[in-house]
Short mmCIF file of C-alpha atoms in Angstrom, two decimals:
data_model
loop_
_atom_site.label_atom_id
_atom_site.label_comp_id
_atom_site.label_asym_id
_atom_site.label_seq_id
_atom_site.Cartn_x
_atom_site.Cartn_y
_atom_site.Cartn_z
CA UNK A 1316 22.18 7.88 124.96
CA UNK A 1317 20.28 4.16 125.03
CA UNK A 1318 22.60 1.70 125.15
CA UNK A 1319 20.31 -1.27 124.12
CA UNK A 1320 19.70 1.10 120.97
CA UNK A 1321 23.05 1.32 119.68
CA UNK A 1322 23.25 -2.50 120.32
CA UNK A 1323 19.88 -2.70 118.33
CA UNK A 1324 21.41 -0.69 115.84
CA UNK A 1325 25.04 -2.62 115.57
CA UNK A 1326 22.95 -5.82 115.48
CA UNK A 1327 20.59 -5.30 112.25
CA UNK A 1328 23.28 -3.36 110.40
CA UNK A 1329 25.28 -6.95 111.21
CA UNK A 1330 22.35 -8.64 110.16
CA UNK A 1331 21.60 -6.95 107.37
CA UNK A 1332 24.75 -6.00 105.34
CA UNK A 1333 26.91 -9.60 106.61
CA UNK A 1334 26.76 -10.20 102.32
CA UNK A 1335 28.90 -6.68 102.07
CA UNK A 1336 31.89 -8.40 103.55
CA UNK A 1337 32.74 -10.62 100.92
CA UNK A 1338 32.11 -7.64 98.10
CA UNK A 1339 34.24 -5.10 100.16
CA UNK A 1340 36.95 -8.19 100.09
CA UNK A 1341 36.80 -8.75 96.32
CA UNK A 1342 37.00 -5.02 95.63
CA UNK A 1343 39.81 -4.16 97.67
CA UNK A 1344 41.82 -6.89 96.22
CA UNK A 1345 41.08 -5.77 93.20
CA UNK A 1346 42.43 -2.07 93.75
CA UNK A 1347 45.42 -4.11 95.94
CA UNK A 1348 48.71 -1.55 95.57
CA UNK A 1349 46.84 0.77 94.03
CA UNK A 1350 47.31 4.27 95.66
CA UNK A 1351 43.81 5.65 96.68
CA UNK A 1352 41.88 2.60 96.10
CA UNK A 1353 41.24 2.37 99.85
CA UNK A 1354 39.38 5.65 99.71
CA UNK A 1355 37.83 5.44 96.37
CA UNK A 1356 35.89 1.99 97.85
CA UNK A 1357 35.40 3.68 101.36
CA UNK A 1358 33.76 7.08 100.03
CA UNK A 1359 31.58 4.56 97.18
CA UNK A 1360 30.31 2.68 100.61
CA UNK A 1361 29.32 5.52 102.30
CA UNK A 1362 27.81 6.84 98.89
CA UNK A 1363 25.55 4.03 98.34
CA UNK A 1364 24.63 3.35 101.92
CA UNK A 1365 23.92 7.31 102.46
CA UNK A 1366 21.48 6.70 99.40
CA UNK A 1367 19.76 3.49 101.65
CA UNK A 1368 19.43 5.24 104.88
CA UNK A 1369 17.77 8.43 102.32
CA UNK A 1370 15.13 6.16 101.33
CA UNK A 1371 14.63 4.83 104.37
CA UNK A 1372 14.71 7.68 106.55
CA UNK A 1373 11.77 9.41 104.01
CA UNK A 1374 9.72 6.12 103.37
CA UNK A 1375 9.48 6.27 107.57
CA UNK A 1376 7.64 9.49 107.05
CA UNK A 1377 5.27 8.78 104.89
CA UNK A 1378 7.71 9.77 101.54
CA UNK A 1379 7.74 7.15 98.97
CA UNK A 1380 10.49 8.15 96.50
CA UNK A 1381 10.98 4.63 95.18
CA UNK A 1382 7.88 2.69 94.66
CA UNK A 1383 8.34 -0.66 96.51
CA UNK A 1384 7.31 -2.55 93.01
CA UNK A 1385 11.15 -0.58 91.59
CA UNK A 1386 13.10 -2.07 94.02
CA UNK A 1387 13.98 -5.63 92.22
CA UNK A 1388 14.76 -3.93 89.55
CA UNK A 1389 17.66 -2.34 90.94
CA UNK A 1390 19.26 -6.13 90.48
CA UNK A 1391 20.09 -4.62 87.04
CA UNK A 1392 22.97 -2.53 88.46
CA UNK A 1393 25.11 -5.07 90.23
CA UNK A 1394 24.19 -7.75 86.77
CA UNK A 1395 25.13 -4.78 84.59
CA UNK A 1396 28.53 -4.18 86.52
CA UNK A 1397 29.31 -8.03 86.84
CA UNK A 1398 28.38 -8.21 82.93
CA UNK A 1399 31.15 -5.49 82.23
CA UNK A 1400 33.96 -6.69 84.77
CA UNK A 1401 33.82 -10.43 82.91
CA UNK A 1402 33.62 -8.97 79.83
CA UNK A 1403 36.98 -6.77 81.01
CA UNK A 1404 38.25 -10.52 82.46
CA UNK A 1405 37.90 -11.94 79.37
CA UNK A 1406 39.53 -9.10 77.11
CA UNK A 1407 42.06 -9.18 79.53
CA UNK A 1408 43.00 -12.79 79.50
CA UNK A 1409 42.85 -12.75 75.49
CA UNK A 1410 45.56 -9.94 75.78
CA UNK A 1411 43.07 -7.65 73.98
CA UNK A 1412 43.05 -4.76 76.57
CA UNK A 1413 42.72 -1.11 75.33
CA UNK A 1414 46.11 -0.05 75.96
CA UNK A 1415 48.94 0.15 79.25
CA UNK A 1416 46.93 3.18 80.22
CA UNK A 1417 43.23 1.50 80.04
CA UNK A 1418 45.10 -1.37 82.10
CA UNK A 1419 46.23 0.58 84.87
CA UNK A 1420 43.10 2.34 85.28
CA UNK A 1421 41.21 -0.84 85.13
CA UNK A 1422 43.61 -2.52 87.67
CA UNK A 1423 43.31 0.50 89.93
CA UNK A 1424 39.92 -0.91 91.44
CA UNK A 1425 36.36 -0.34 91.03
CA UNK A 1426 35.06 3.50 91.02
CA UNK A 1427 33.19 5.38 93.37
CA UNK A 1428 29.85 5.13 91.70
CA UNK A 1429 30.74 1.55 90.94
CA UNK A 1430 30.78 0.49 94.25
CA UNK A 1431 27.56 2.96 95.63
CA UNK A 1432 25.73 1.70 93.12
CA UNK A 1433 26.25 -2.00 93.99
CA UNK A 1434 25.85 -1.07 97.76
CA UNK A 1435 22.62 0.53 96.60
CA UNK A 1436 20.78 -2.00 94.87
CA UNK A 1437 22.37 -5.23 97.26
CA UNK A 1438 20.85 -2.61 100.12
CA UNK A 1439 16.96 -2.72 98.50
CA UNK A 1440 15.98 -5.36 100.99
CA UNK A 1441 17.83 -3.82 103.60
CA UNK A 1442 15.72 -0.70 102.97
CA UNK A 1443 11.94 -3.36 103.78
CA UNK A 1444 13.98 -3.83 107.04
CA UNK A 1445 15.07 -0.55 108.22
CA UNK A 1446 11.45 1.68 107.20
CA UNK A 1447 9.14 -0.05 109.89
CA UNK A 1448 12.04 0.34 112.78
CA UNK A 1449 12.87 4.10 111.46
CA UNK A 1450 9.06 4.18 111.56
CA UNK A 1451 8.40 3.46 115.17
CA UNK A 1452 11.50 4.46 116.66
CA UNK A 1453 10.87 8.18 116.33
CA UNK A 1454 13.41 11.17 115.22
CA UNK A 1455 15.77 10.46 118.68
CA UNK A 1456 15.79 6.69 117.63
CA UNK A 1457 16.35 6.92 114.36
CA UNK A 1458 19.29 9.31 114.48
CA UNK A 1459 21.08 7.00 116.61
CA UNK A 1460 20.17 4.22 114.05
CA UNK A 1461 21.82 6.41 111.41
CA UNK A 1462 24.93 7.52 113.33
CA UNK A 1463 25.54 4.16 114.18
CA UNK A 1464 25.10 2.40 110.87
CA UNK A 1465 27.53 5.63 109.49
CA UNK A 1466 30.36 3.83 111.82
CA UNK A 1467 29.56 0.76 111.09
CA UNK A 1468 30.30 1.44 107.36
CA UNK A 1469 33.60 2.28 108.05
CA UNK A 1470 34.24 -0.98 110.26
CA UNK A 1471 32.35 -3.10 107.19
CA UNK A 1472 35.22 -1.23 105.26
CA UNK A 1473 38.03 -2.00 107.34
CA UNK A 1474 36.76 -5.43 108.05
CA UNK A 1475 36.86 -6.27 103.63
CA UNK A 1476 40.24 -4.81 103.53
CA UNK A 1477 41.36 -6.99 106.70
CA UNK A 1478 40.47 -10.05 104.83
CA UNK A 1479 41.11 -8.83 101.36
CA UNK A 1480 45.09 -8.66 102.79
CA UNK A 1481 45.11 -12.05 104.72
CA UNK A 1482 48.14 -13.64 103.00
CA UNK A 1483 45.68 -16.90 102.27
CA UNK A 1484 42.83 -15.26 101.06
CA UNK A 1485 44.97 -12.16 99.36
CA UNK A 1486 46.47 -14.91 97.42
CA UNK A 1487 43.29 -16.83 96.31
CA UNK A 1488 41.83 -13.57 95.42
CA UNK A 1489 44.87 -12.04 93.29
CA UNK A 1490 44.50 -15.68 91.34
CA UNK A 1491 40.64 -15.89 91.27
CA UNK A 1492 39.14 -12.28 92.05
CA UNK A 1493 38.76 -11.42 88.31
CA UNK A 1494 36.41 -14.87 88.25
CA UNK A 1495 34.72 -14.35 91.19
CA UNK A 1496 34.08 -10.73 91.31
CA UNK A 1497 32.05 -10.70 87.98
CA UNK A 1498 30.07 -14.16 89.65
CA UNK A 1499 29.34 -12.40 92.64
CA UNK A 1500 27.97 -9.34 91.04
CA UNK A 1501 26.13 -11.24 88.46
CA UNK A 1502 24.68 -13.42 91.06
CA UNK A 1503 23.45 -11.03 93.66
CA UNK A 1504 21.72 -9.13 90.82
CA UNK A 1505 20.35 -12.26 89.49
CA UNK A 1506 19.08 -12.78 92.95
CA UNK A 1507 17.25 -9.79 93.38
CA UNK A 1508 15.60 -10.05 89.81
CA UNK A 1509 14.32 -12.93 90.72
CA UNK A 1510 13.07 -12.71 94.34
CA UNK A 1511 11.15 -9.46 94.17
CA UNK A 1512 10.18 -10.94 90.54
CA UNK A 1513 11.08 -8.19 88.52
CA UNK A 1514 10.06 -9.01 84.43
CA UNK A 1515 7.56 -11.59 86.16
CA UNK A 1516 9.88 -13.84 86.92
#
């Protein structure tokens, strides 16, 4: 196997998902003593980046399934999320939540789908990046592309759940993460609404 692929590989996965650390951070503090959070986040990762390295891996050959003028609009998932998780901040803060039960479940961390689909749509640019080296590296290439950026999920995971339960930055997160989970979501959709001008913006 080429070693100056897999470094190739490790390097634009780096490159290209460096953004996931700080949203793998903010949601494993917020599923923090939460039995099975870990692998509710970890199998949502793999779900959403599975779904990037799909389109990817067809658009190299030739299969467009997602029509390059669709792809800002998947900002809409991450705003949509952020919209609901400070609207749950805010009920939760007013003391309005829907019950102990609704509480816990909230509290418990982000879903599966929740996090593939922000992994998804904070992956659209990632996808501009990976087609034309998926595209010239051929099928040995890009199967060593794949395998590696399948590890490399797991290390991105490890690596947000490392700093998500640094005693410093656990703390700052258990006091702000409700703030600055909904921001960061909200933002990053925001931001790809408005670069790939999605509603002609």
């Amino acid at each position: 196997m080429n070693l100056g692929i897999i470094g190739q590989a490790a390097g634009l996965f780096a490159v290209t998902n460096i953004d996931d650390i700080l949203i793998l951070a903010l949601f494993f503090s917020q599923g923090a003593g939460h039995r099975g959070s870990t692998r509710r986040i970890l199998l949502g990762q793999y779900l959403g980046f599975t779904g990037i390295l799909a389109v990817a891996v067809a658009a190299a050959f030739g299969a467009t399934f997602l029509p390059e003028s669709a792809i800002p609009y998947l900002g809409l998932l991450p705003l949509a999320l952020g919209l609901k998780a400070a609207w749950q901040a805010w009920k939760n803060h007013r003391g309005g939540g829907g019950g102990e039960e609704e509480g816990q479940d909230k509290a418990g961390g982000p879903s599966p789908l929740e996090v593939a689909a922000v992994t998804f749509a904070n992956g659209g640019d990632n996808i501009g990046v990976y087609v034309p080296v998926f595209a010239t590296s051929g099928i040995g290439g890009m199967s060593v592309y794949a395998a590696v950026f399948l590890v490399l999920v797991a290390v991105w995971c490890f690596a947000g759940r490392f700093f998500a339960t640094r005693p410093v930055i656990a703390e700052a997160l258990s006091r702000r993460g409700h703030i600055l989970l909904p921001v960061v979501l909200i933002g990053i959709g925001l931001l790809i609404l408005v670069e790939g001008g999605a509603f002609g913006l």
